[in-house]
mmCIF file of C-alpha atoms in Angstrom:
data_model
loop_
_atom_site.group_PDB
_atom_site.id
_atom_site.type_symbol
_atom_site.label_atom_id
_atom_site.label_comp_id
_atom_site.label_asym_id
_atom_site.label_seq_id
_atom_site.Cartn_x
_atom_site.Cartn_y
_atom_site.Cartn_z
ATOM 1 C CA MET S 1 0.000 0.000 0.000
ATOM 2 C CA THR S 2 1.323 3.452 -0.941
ATOM 3 C CA VAL S 3 1.344 6.002 1.875
ATOM 4 C CA TYR S 4 1.644 9.710 1.137
ATOM 5 C CA VAL S 5 2.489 12.959 2.868
ATOM 6 C CA ARG S 6 -0.351 15.128 1.637
ATOM 7 C CA SER S 7 0.884 18.355 3.259
ATOM 8 C CA LEU S 8 3.924 19.550 5.203
ATOM 9 C CA GLU S 9 3.938 22.925 6.939
ATOM 10 C CA THR S 10 6.131 24.702 9.478
ATOM 11 C CA ALA S 11 5.728 27.325 12.207
ATOM 12 C CA VAL S 12 8.045 29.449 14.357
ATOM 13 C CA PRO S 13 7.585 31.871 17.272
ATOM 14 C CA LYS S 14 7.438 35.555 16.404
ATOM 15 C CA THR S 15 10.661 36.571 18.176
ATOM 16 C CA MET S 16 13.814 36.384 16.057
ATOM 17 C CA LEU S 17 17.310 36.139 17.523
ATOM 18 C CA VAL S 18 20.208 37.508 15.488
ATOM 19 C CA GLN S 19 23.185 35.236 16.073
ATOM 20 C CA SER S 20 25.780 37.987 16.420
ATOM 21 C CA GLU S 21 23.644 39.870 18.952
ATOM 22 C CA ALA S 22 23.009 36.721 20.996
ATOM 23 C CA ARG S 23 26.744 35.991 20.951
ATOM 24 C CA ASP S 24 27.545 39.390 22.396
ATOM 25 C CA VAL S 25 25.064 38.892 25.241
ATOM 26 C CA PHE S 26 26.415 35.459 26.167
ATOM 27 C CA ALA S 27 30.038 36.599 25.850
ATOM 28 C CA ALA S 28 29.449 39.532 28.225
ATOM 29 C CA GLN S 29 28.241 37.462 31.201
ATOM 30 C CA PRO S 30 30.296 38.171 34.331
ATOM 31 C CA GLY S 31 30.747 34.548 35.407
ATOM 32 C CA LEU S 32 32.637 33.474 32.314
ATOM 33 C CA THR S 33 36.270 32.517 32.509
ATOM 34 C CA ARG S 34 38.677 33.654 29.829
ATOM 35 C CA LEU S 35 38.363 30.218 28.200
ATOM 36 C CA GLY S 36 34.573 30.311 28.521
ATOM 37 C CA SER S 37 34.412 33.699 26.806
ATOM 38 C CA ARG S 38 36.615 32.425 23.998
ATOM 39 C CA LEU S 39 34.413 29.330 23.597
ATOM 40 C CA VAL S 40 31.263 31.471 23.374
ATOM 41 C CA ASN S 41 32.689 33.540 20.548
ATOM 42 C CA THR S 42 34.044 30.505 18.724
ATOM 43 C CA CYS S 43 30.858 28.420 19.026
ATOM 44 C CA PHE S 44 28.508 31.207 18.001
ATOM 45 C CA ASP S 45 30.665 32.410 15.110
ATOM 46 C CA SER S 46 31.382 28.949 13.693
ATOM 47 C CA ALA S 47 27.794 27.646 13.924
ATOM 48 C CA ALA S 48 26.855 28.821 10.385
ATOM 49 C CA ILE S 49 23.687 30.365 11.814
ATOM 50 C CA ASP S 50 22.463 33.884 11.059
ATOM 51 C CA THR S 51 19.058 33.885 12.747
ATOM 52 C CA ARG S 52 16.955 31.740 15.056
ATOM 53 C CA PHE S 53 13.480 32.005 16.555
ATOM 54 C CA THR S 54 12.543 31.821 20.233
ATOM 55 C CA ALA S 55 9.363 31.682 22.276
ATOM 56 C CA VAL S 56 11.151 33.604 25.043
ATOM 57 C CA GLU S 57 10.399 37.197 24.051
ATOM 58 C CA GLU S 58 12.597 38.688 26.763
ATOM 59 C CA LEU S 59 15.757 37.245 25.181
ATOM 60 C CA THR S 60 15.840 40.324 22.946
ATOM 61 C CA ASN S 61 16.840 43.845 23.988
ATOM 62 C CA ASP S 62 13.532 45.197 22.676
ATOM 63 C CA PHE S 63 11.475 43.438 25.365
ATOM 64 C CA ARG S 64 10.902 45.036 28.768
ATOM 65 C CA SER S 65 9.471 43.343 31.847
ATOM 66 C CA ASP S 66 9.081 44.350 35.497
ATOM 67 C CA ASP S 67 9.902 40.767 36.457
ATOM 68 C CA PRO S 68 12.400 39.317 33.974
ATOM 69 C CA GLN S 69 12.998 35.574 34.234
ATOM 70 C CA PHE S 70 15.531 34.814 31.482
ATOM 71 C CA TYR S 71 17.276 38.063 30.612
ATOM 72 C CA ASP S 72 17.425 41.514 32.170
ATOM 73 C CA PRO S 73 18.293 44.007 29.392
ATOM 74 C CA SER S 74 18.877 46.819 31.882
ATOM 75 C CA SER S 75 21.818 44.944 33.431
ATOM 76 C CA GLY S 76 22.644 42.678 30.490
ATOM 77 C CA LEU S 77 22.475 39.625 32.773
ATOM 78 C CA LEU S 78 21.184 36.223 31.729
ATOM 79 C CA LEU S 79 19.057 34.788 34.540
ATOM 80 C CA ASN S 80 18.597 31.154 35.563
ATOM 81 C CA PRO S 81 14.950 30.201 36.178
ATOM 82 C CA SER S 82 13.998 26.845 37.636
ATOM 83 C CA THR S 83 12.883 23.881 35.576
ATOM 84 C CA LYS S 84 9.348 24.500 36.860
ATOM 85 C CA VAL S 85 9.310 28.063 35.513
ATOM 86 C CA ARG S 86 10.729 26.935 32.170
ATOM 87 C CA ASN S 87 8.211 24.109 31.869
ATOM 88 C CA GLU S 88 5.270 26.386 32.668
ATOM 89 C CA ILE S 89 6.315 28.575 29.747
ATOM 90 C CA PHE S 90 6.638 25.451 27.598
ATOM 91 C CA ALA S 91 3.048 24.445 28.363
ATOM 92 C CA ARG S 92 1.787 27.855 27.279
ATOM 93 C CA GLU S 93 4.013 28.635 24.313
ATOM 94 C CA ALA S 94 4.439 25.147 22.873
ATOM 95 C CA THR S 95 0.669 24.852 22.620
ATOM 96 C CA LYS S 96 0.644 27.879 20.309
ATOM 97 C CA LEU S 97 3.271 26.325 18.049
ATOM 98 C CA PHE S 98 1.650 22.889 17.988
ATOM 99 C CA VAL S 99 -1.682 24.433 17.014
ATOM 100 C CA ALA S 100 -0.197 26.838 14.431
ATOM 101 C CA ALA S 101 1.678 24.077 12.613
ATOM 102 C CA ALA S 102 -1.245 21.650 12.788
ATOM 103 C CA ARG S 103 -3.689 24.250 11.471
ATOM 104 C CA ALA S 104 -1.367 25.127 8.581
ATOM 105 C CA ALA S 105 -1.001 21.454 7.592
ATOM 106 C CA LEU S 106 -4.746 20.884 7.700
ATOM 107 C CA ASP S 107 -5.431 24.038 5.706
ATOM 108 C CA ALA S 108 -2.996 22.824 3.049
ATOM 109 C CA ALA S 109 -4.902 19.527 2.786
ATOM 110 C CA SER S 110 -8.253 21.217 2.336
ATOM 111 C CA GLU S 111 -9.983 18.203 0.797
ATOM 112 C CA PHE S 112 -10.052 16.633 4.259
ATOM 113 C CA ASP S 113 -12.562 17.712 6.881
ATOM 114 C CA LEU S 114 -11.570 17.826 10.527
ATOM 115 C CA VAL S 115 -13.619 14.700 11.171
ATOM 116 C CA ASP S 116 -11.475 12.846 8.632
ATOM 117 C CA ILE S 117 -8.460 12.913 10.966
ATOM 118 C CA THR S 118 -8.322 9.454 12.551
ATOM 119 C CA HIS S 119 -4.933 9.583 14.310
ATOM 120 C CA LEU S 120 -2.842 12.317 15.920
ATOM 121 C CA VAL S 121 0.879 11.888 16.725
ATOM 122 C CA THR S 122 2.649 14.661 18.638
ATOM 123 C CA VAL S 123 6.386 14.939 19.307
ATOM 124 C CA SER S 124 8.506 17.002 21.702
ATOM 125 C CA CYS S 125 11.541 16.615 23.950
ATOM 126 C CA THR S 126 11.703 20.106 25.459
ATOM 127 C CA GLY S 127 8.875 20.008 28.028
ATOM 128 C CA PHE S 128 6.011 18.084 29.563
ATOM 129 C CA PHE S 129 2.419 18.775 30.539
ATOM 130 C CA ASN S 130 -0.784 16.774 30.765
ATOM 131 C CA PRO S 131 -3.390 17.027 29.307
ATOM 132 C CA GLY S 132 -0.702 17.400 26.687
ATOM 133 C CA PRO S 133 -0.225 18.846 23.204
ATOM 134 C CA ASP S 134 -2.274 16.043 21.625
ATOM 135 C CA TYR S 135 -5.246 17.061 23.778
ATOM 136 C CA LYS S 136 -4.709 20.771 23.103
ATOM 137 C CA ILE S 137 -4.673 20.255 19.328
ATOM 138 C CA VAL S 138 -7.914 18.273 19.445
ATOM 139 C CA ARG S 139 -9.651 20.959 21.513
ATOM 140 C CA GLU S 140 -8.215 24.028 19.737
ATOM 141 C CA LEU S 141 -8.860 22.764 16.202
ATOM 142 C CA GLY S 142 -12.106 20.914 16.859
ATOM 143 C CA LEU S 143 -10.943 17.431 15.853
ATOM 144 C CA ASP S 144 -13.132 14.440 16.579
ATOM 145 C CA PRO S 145 -12.836 13.750 20.344
ATOM 146 C CA ALA S 146 -12.477 10.066 19.467
ATOM 147 C CA VAL S 147 -9.323 10.601 17.395
ATOM 148 C CA GLN S 148 -6.560 8.178 18.391
ATOM 149 C CA ARG S 149 -3.810 10.189 20.121
ATOM 150 C CA TYR S 150 -0.140 9.303 20.616
ATOM 151 C CA HIS S 151 2.716 11.373 22.045
ATOM 152 C CA LEU S 152 6.416 10.633 21.447
ATOM 153 C CA GLY S 153 8.322 12.381 24.203
ATOM 154 C CA PHE S 154 11.982 12.997 25.011
ATOM 155 C CA MET S 155 13.444 11.138 22.032
ATOM 156 C CA GLY S 156 15.470 14.064 20.701
ATOM 157 C CA CYS S 157 16.361 15.336 17.249
ATOM 158 C CA TYR S 158 15.475 12.157 15.339
ATOM 159 C CA ALA S 159 11.909 11.797 16.664
ATOM 160 C CA ALA S 160 10.112 13.041 13.527
ATOM 161 C CA PHE S 161 11.026 9.779 11.781
ATOM 162 C CA PRO S 162 9.486 7.431 14.375
ATOM 163 C CA ALA S 163 6.395 9.653 14.189
ATOM 164 C CA LEU S 164 6.198 9.399 10.383
ATOM 165 C CA ARG S 165 6.918 5.675 10.551
ATOM 166 C CA ALA S 166 4.049 5.211 13.014
ATOM 167 C CA ALA S 167 1.772 7.212 10.710
ATOM 168 C CA LYS S 168 2.748 4.961 7.814
ATOM 169 C CA LEU S 169 1.934 1.856 9.848
ATOM 170 C CA PHE S 170 -1.442 3.282 10.868
ATOM 171 C CA CYS S 171 -2.289 3.941 7.222
ATOM 172 C CA GLU S 172 -1.151 0.498 6.093
ATOM 173 C CA ALA S 173 -3.353 -1.062 8.776
ATOM 174 C CA ASP S 174 -6.363 1.123 7.932
ATOM 175 C CA PRO S 175 -6.644 2.347 4.300
ATOM 176 C CA ASN S 176 -9.070 5.086 5.412
ATOM 177 C CA ALA S 177 -6.751 6.527 8.050
ATOM 178 C CA VAL S 178 -5.679 10.183 7.913
ATOM 179 C CA VAL S 179 -2.871 10.891 10.372
ATOM 180 C CA LEU S 180 -1.807 14.320 11.618
ATOM 181 C CA VAL S 181 1.834 14.383 12.789
ATOM 182 C CA VAL S 182 3.032 17.464 14.710
ATOM 183 C CA CYS S 183 6.515 18.162 16.126
ATOM 184 C CA ALA S 184 7.143 21.242 18.272
ATOM 185 C CA GLU S 185 10.267 22.111 20.254
ATOM 186 C CA LEU S 186 11.152 25.044 22.503
ATOM 187 C CA CYS S 187 14.872 24.407 22.900
ATOM 188 C CA SER S 188 15.620 28.025 23.813
ATOM 189 C CA LEU S 189 13.793 27.579 27.126
ATOM 190 C CA HIS S 190 16.824 25.686 28.383
ATOM 191 C CA VAL S 191 19.622 28.112 27.520
ATOM 192 C CA ARG S 192 21.824 29.377 30.338
ATOM 193 C CA THR S 193 25.191 30.998 30.798
ATOM 194 C CA SER S 194 27.967 28.572 31.644
ATOM 195 C CA ASN S 195 31.629 27.746 31.153
ATOM 196 C CA ASP S 196 30.693 24.182 30.210
ATOM 197 C CA PRO S 197 31.463 23.558 26.498
ATOM 198 C CA ASP S 198 28.315 21.456 25.920
ATOM 199 C CA THR S 199 26.085 24.151 27.411
ATOM 200 C CA ILE S 200 27.792 26.852 25.361
ATOM 201 C CA MET S 201 27.367 24.798 22.192
ATOM 202 C CA GLY S 202 23.659 24.298 22.941
ATOM 203 C CA SER S 203 23.196 28.028 23.458
ATOM 204 C CA ALA S 204 24.845 28.672 20.080
ATOM 205 C CA LEU S 205 22.839 26.084 18.114
ATOM 206 C CA PHE S 206 19.370 25.470 19.437
ATOM 207 C CA ALA S 207 16.132 27.263 18.631
ATOM 208 C CA ASP S 208 12.349 26.885 18.585
ATOM 209 C CA GLY S 209 10.061 25.699 15.818
ATOM 210 C CA ALA S 210 7.318 23.291 14.794
ATOM 211 C CA ALA S 211 6.304 21.279 11.754
ATOM 212 C CA ALA S 212 3.236 19.243 10.874
ATOM 213 C CA ALA S 213 2.281 16.762 8.178
ATOM 214 C CA VAL S 214 -0.909 15.088 7.024
ATOM 215 C CA VAL S 215 -0.244 11.441 6.126
ATOM 216 C CA THR S 216 -2.685 9.100 4.374
ATOM 217 C CA ALA S 217 -3.032 6.201 1.956
ATOM 218 C CA ARG S 218 -6.410 7.333 0.638
ATOM 219 C CA PRO S 219 -6.444 7.241 -3.174
ATOM 220 C CA ASP S 220 -8.101 10.665 -3.375
ATOM 221 C CA ALA S 221 -4.950 12.217 -1.852
ATOM 222 C CA ALA S 222 -2.509 10.728 -4.359
ATOM 223 C CA GLU S 223 -2.923 13.414 -7.032
ATOM 224 C CA LYS S 224 -2.059 16.254 -4.634
ATOM 225 C CA ALA S 225 0.470 14.400 -2.458
ATOM 226 C CA LEU S 226 3.923 15.910 -1.903
ATOM 227 C CA LEU S 227 5.857 12.818 -0.863
ATOM 228 C CA ARG S 228 5.640 9.058 -0.961
ATOM 229 C CA LEU S 229 6.831 7.391 2.238
ATOM 230 C CA ASP S 230 8.982 4.485 1.086
ATOM 231 C CA HIS S 231 11.194 3.052 3.854
ATOM 232 C CA PHE S 232 12.486 3.775 7.355
ATOM 233 C CA GLU S 233 15.369 2.243 9.285
ATOM 234 C CA THR S 234 16.928 2.728 12.735
ATOM 235 C CA VAL S 235 20.565 2.080 13.636
ATOM 236 C CA LEU S 236 22.360 2.455 16.972
ATOM 237 C CA THR S 237 26.057 3.188 16.551
ATOM 238 C CA PRO S 238 28.342 0.896 18.592
ATOM 239 C CA VAL S 239 29.842 3.909 20.394
ATOM 240 C CA GLY S 240 28.570 7.304 21.465
ATOM 241 C CA GLU S 241 26.055 6.522 24.197
ATOM 242 C CA ASP S 242 27.650 9.113 26.470
ATOM 243 C CA SER S 243 28.414 11.607 23.700
ATOM 244 C CA MET S 244 24.863 12.826 23.072
ATOM 245 C CA ALA S 245 22.264 13.007 25.842
ATOM 246 C CA TRP S 246 19.421 15.160 27.162
ATOM 247 C CA ASN S 247 18.934 15.224 30.941
ATOM 248 C CA ILE S 248 16.615 17.039 33.345
ATOM 249 C CA GLY S 249 18.315 19.363 35.815
ATOM 250 C CA ASP S 250 17.103 21.738 38.506
ATOM 251 C CA ASN S 251 17.464 24.732 36.170
ATOM 252 C CA GLY S 252 16.210 23.355 32.880
ATOM 253 C CA PHE S 253 17.136 20.445 30.664
ATOM 254 C CA GLU S 254 20.845 19.813 30.249
ATOM 255 C CA MET S 255 22.386 18.850 26.932
ATOM 256 C CA VAL S 256 25.384 16.634 26.407
ATOM 257 C CA LEU S 257 26.822 17.146 22.925
ATOM 258 C CA GLY S 258 30.387 15.937 22.901
ATOM 259 C CA ASN S 259 32.770 17.301 20.299
ATOM 260 C CA TYR S 260 33.397 13.705 19.195
ATOM 261 C CA VAL S 261 29.839 13.332 17.817
ATOM 262 C CA PRO S 262 30.753 14.480 14.263
ATOM 263 C CA HIS S 263 33.573 11.920 14.229
ATOM 264 C CA ILE S 264 31.211 9.133 15.337
ATOM 265 C CA ILE S 265 28.816 10.057 12.532
ATOM 266 C CA ASP S 266 31.728 10.207 10.107
ATOM 267 C CA ASP S 267 32.805 6.683 11.092
ATOM 268 C CA HIS S 268 29.368 5.075 11.047
ATOM 269 C CA ILE S 269 27.159 6.931 8.551
ATOM 270 C CA VAL S 270 27.890 4.562 5.658
ATOM 271 C CA GLY S 271 26.974 1.530 7.767
ATOM 272 C CA ALA S 272 23.843 3.271 9.036
ATOM 273 C CA LEU S 273 22.676 3.868 5.456
ATOM 274 C CA GLN S 274 23.194 0.278 4.298
ATOM 275 C CA PRO S 275 19.985 -1.221 5.803
ATOM 276 C CA LEU S 276 17.915 1.585 4.282
ATOM 277 C CA LEU S 277 19.364 1.443 0.777
ATOM 278 C CA ALA S 278 19.268 -2.373 0.818
ATOM 279 C CA GLN S 279 15.469 -2.021 0.702
ATOM 280 C CA GLU S 280 15.928 -0.977 -2.936
ATOM 281 C CA PRO S 281 18.984 -2.754 -4.404
ATOM 282 C CA GLU S 282 19.143 -0.456 -7.434
ATOM 283 C CA LEU S 283 19.824 2.464 -5.076
ATOM 284 C CA ALA S 284 22.363 0.541 -3.015
ATOM 285 C CA ALA S 285 24.400 -0.038 -6.181
ATOM 286 C CA LEU S 286 24.491 3.655 -7.135
ATOM 287 C CA PRO S 287 26.915 6.346 -6.015
ATOM 288 C CA TYR S 288 25.320 8.367 -3.218
ATOM 289 C CA THR S 289 25.277 11.458 -5.423
ATOM 290 C CA SER S 290 22.888 9.652 -7.813
ATOM 291 C CA ILE S 291 20.140 10.028 -5.222
ATOM 292 C CA GLN S 292 18.782 13.427 -6.163
ATOM 293 C CA HIS S 293 17.909 14.952 -2.779
ATOM 294 C CA TRP S 294 19.428 14.671 0.680
ATOM 295 C CA GLY S 295 17.353 15.725 3.691
ATOM 296 C CA ILE S 296 19.955 15.763 6.456
ATOM 297 C CA HIS S 297 19.181 16.966 9.961
ATOM 298 C CA PRO S 298 21.529 19.928 10.544
ATOM 299 C CA GLY S 299 22.587 19.012 14.047
ATOM 300 C CA GLY S 300 25.457 21.417 13.532
ATOM 301 C CA ARG S 301 27.765 22.679 10.813
ATOM 302 C CA SER S 302 30.488 20.147 11.558
ATOM 303 C CA ILE S 303 27.988 17.267 11.309
ATOM 304 C CA LEU S 304 26.915 18.435 7.863
ATOM 305 C CA ASP S 305 30.543 18.795 6.827
ATOM 306 C CA LYS S 306 31.316 15.223 7.919
ATOM 307 C CA VAL S 307 28.256 13.745 6.170
ATOM 308 C CA GLN S 308 29.006 15.620 2.943
ATOM 309 C CA SER S 309 32.649 14.589 2.960
ATOM 310 C CA ARG S 310 32.046 10.928 3.846
ATOM 311 C CA LEU S 311 29.264 10.426 1.275
ATOM 312 C CA GLY S 312 30.833 12.608 -1.411
ATOM 313 C CA LEU S 313 27.705 14.743 -1.762
ATOM 314 C CA THR S 314 27.681 17.892 -3.870
ATOM 315 C CA ASP S 315 27.284 21.413 -2.534
ATOM 316 C CA PRO S 316 23.748 21.786 -3.999
ATOM 317 C CA GLN S 317 22.675 18.552 -2.273
ATOM 318 C CA LEU S 318 23.583 20.138 1.092
ATOM 319 C CA VAL S 319 21.837 23.459 0.413
ATOM 320 C CA PRO S 320 18.498 22.511 2.091
ATOM 321 C CA ALA S 321 20.180 21.452 5.330
ATOM 322 C CA ARG S 322 22.621 24.383 5.403
ATOM 323 C CA GLU S 323 19.899 26.916 4.606
ATOM 324 C CA VAL S 324 17.645 25.640 7.391
ATOM 325 C CA LEU S 325 20.560 25.774 9.819
ATOM 326 C CA ARG S 326 21.421 29.313 8.691
ATOM 327 C CA ASN S 327 17.874 30.658 8.977
ATOM 328 C CA TYR S 328 16.465 28.672 11.906
ATOM 329 C CA GLY S 329 19.227 26.892 13.837
ATOM 330 C CA ASN S 330 18.681 23.422 15.292
ATOM 331 C CA MET S 331 15.036 22.984 16.355
ATOM 332 C CA SER S 332 15.497 19.372 17.464
ATOM 333 C CA SER S 333 12.799 17.025 16.082
ATOM 334 C CA ALA S 334 11.131 19.644 13.860
ATOM 335 C CA THR S 335 14.315 20.529 11.990
ATOM 336 C CA VAL S 336 14.487 17.673 9.494
ATOM 337 C CA LEU S 337 10.896 18.439 8.469
ATOM 338 C CA PHE S 338 11.974 22.028 7.698
ATOM 339 C CA VAL S 339 14.704 20.521 5.500
ATOM 340 C CA LEU S 340 12.199 18.288 3.703
ATOM 341 C CA LYS S 341 9.916 21.273 3.147
ATOM 342 C CA HIS S 342 12.854 23.173 1.626
ATOM 343 C CA ILE S 343 13.423 20.280 -0.789
ATOM 344 C CA LEU S 344 9.743 20.183 -1.704
ATOM 345 C CA GLU S 345 9.749 23.896 -2.535
ATOM 346 C CA GLN S 346 12.368 23.394 -5.238
ATOM 347 C CA ASP S 347 11.223 22.982 -8.839
ATOM 348 C CA VAL S 348 10.442 19.410 -9.786
ATOM 349 C CA GLN S 349 13.298 18.195 -11.984
ATOM 350 C CA PRO S 350 13.245 15.365 -14.547
ATOM 351 C CA GLN S 351 13.527 12.066 -12.699
ATOM 352 C CA ASP S 352 16.380 10.411 -14.547
ATOM 353 C CA GLY S 353 17.472 7.004 -13.295
ATOM 354 C CA ALA S 354 16.678 5.158 -10.098
ATOM 355 C CA GLY S 355 17.785 8.080 -7.911
ATOM 356 C CA GLY S 356 15.758 10.759 -9.701
ATOM 357 C CA GLY S 357 13.145 12.335 -7.450
ATOM 358 C CA ARG S 358 14.283 10.278 -4.466
ATOM 359 C CA ILE S 359 15.057 11.810 -1.085
ATOM 360 C CA CYS S 360 17.438 10.109 1.304
ATOM 361 C CA SER S 361 16.946 11.636 4.743
ATOM 362 C CA MET S 362 18.582 11.147 8.109
ATOM 363 C CA ALA S 363 18.544 12.499 11.646
ATOM 364 C CA PHE S 364 20.727 11.889 14.684
ATOM 365 C CA GLY S 365 19.996 11.833 18.389
ATOM 366 C CA PRO S 366 20.815 10.436 21.818
ATOM 367 C CA GLY S 367 22.152 6.954 21.885
ATOM 368 C CA LEU S 368 23.810 7.626 19.428
ATOM 369 C CA THR S 369 20.765 6.903 17.232
ATOM 370 C CA VAL S 370 20.710 7.316 13.453
ATOM 371 C CA GLU S 371 17.245 7.361 11.873
ATOM 372 C CA THR S 372 17.126 7.128 8.088
ATOM 373 C CA ALA S 373 14.303 7.341 5.574
ATOM 374 C CA LEU S 374 13.685 7.079 1.829
ATOM 375 C CA PHE S 375 11.014 9.243 0.235
ATOM 376 C CA THR S 376 9.951 10.036 -3.305
ATOM 377 C CA LYS S 377 9.207 13.648 -4.178
ATOM 378 C CA LEU S 378 5.985 13.821 -6.187
ATOM 379 C CA ARG S 379 5.368 17.527 -6.726
ATOM 380 C CA GLN S 380 6.483 20.998 -5.715
ATOM 381 C CA ALA S 381 5.167 22.548 -2.532
ATOM 382 C CA PRO S 382 3.607 26.004 -2.972
ATOM 383 C CA ALA S 383 5.094 28.172 -0.208
ATOM 384 C CA ASP S 384 8.437 29.392 1.110
ATOM 385 C CA THR S 385 7.309 30.851 4.429
ATOM 386 C CA ALA S 386 6.691 29.447 7.887
ATOM 387 C CA ALA S 387 3.580 30.258 9.871
ATOM 388 C CA VAL S 388 4.160 32.148 13.100
ATOM 389 C CA SER S 389 2.407 31.307 16.350
ATOM 390 C CA GLY S 390 1.463 34.977 16.577
ATOM 391 C CA GLY S 391 -0.354 34.791 13.256
ATOM 392 C CA ARG S 392 1.943 36.303 10.621
ATOM 393 C CA ALA S 393 4.477 34.703 8.262
ATOM 394 C CA ALA S 394 8.218 34.619 8.807
ATOM 395 C CA GLU S 395 10.365 35.781 5.922
ATOM 396 C CA ILE S 396 12.863 33.184 4.773
ATOM 397 C CA ARG S 397 16.006 33.912 2.836
ATOM 398 C CA GLN S 398 16.042 32.557 -0.674
ATOM 399 C CA PRO S 399 18.274 29.485 -1.013
ATOM 400 C CA LEU S 400 21.777 29.966 -2.324
ATOM 401 C CA ALA S 401 21.579 27.423 -5.139
ATOM 402 C CA ALA S 402 25.274 26.607 -5.265
ATOM 403 C CA GLU S 403 26.465 27.813 -1.874
ATOM 404 C CA ALA S 404 29.811 26.333 -0.931
ATOM 405 C CA PRO S 405 30.194 24.496 2.378
ATOM 406 C CA VAL S 406 30.832 26.812 5.274
ATOM 407 C CA ALA S 407 34.484 26.764 6.273
#
């Protein structure tokens, strides 16, 4: 049975962070050592990020509050709220993003009524509340109260793929199923000043965003479908369990992102791809560059550099991932869906050979887990903007068609 992504839409908070301005704030904190200050400047400047979006309005100098919780612009100090305070903001602001992305995806699949949605899968690793985002989406959008609801929590940056895989299985089990998948992450809630290299790296990379897709196997969706969901695979690398982690601390969630992670991916990415490409032997026999599109989760610039070098991919094949990183940063589970949307917005090219029109996609997360997927691009998506939880559209820079890898 063929399962399709009928629509794929994205959403971001209304507050934009300019990377250079954020760097200057973090570098000016009084508790930094000389090494810590140097690390802040290096991490922010080498991240290949220009802008990011945050649900924490007070992280910009334009916001004023009588009771600042994250940042006091009058003193220039970054504050350190408790996990409880951060999670309360997550419950409020993540709901807006979940709903904005879900509404945009449903609007883009206008042939379906709200009552047609049979399953709802929500994803997040940056906060918890219950009744959760699945409940909020049902109530806010007026879905059938009997819709089957599932939440994938605390899996990390790769979680969009288990969500899409579950949607595919639901549709294969029930040909009438219409599944709404929504990922939303508020990574910026957990930023803090620190001399710890992992914490500094997280502050330089992570951001907030959401993405949603409507997935179905109904024949009436085939003509307008964007993607065909072909295959998914999961691989755990034999090393790296302690190199990437996401823990809960007293003052927010704490990231472990060791500087050896890009090297682990470099060593094991070819082996991680083998089970996926073996699903279609004609692809396994081709050079990687013969697969037209590559939807790589931009966990960081160095990860993209390692993947491109190891697989011998061309600069244009890395443009979607590098552009998403440049414009949005790393939004954990939602990010790879932003990359796929970027690919879908490109003109449909002639599908020459077995790799024409195919998308090989991958994401990385704690474990070290490598999730891979094969898709087939069916048509061009109509838009190049992301919805904003406040109701307007975020401007996105036009892709640099032949941009060279960032040094």
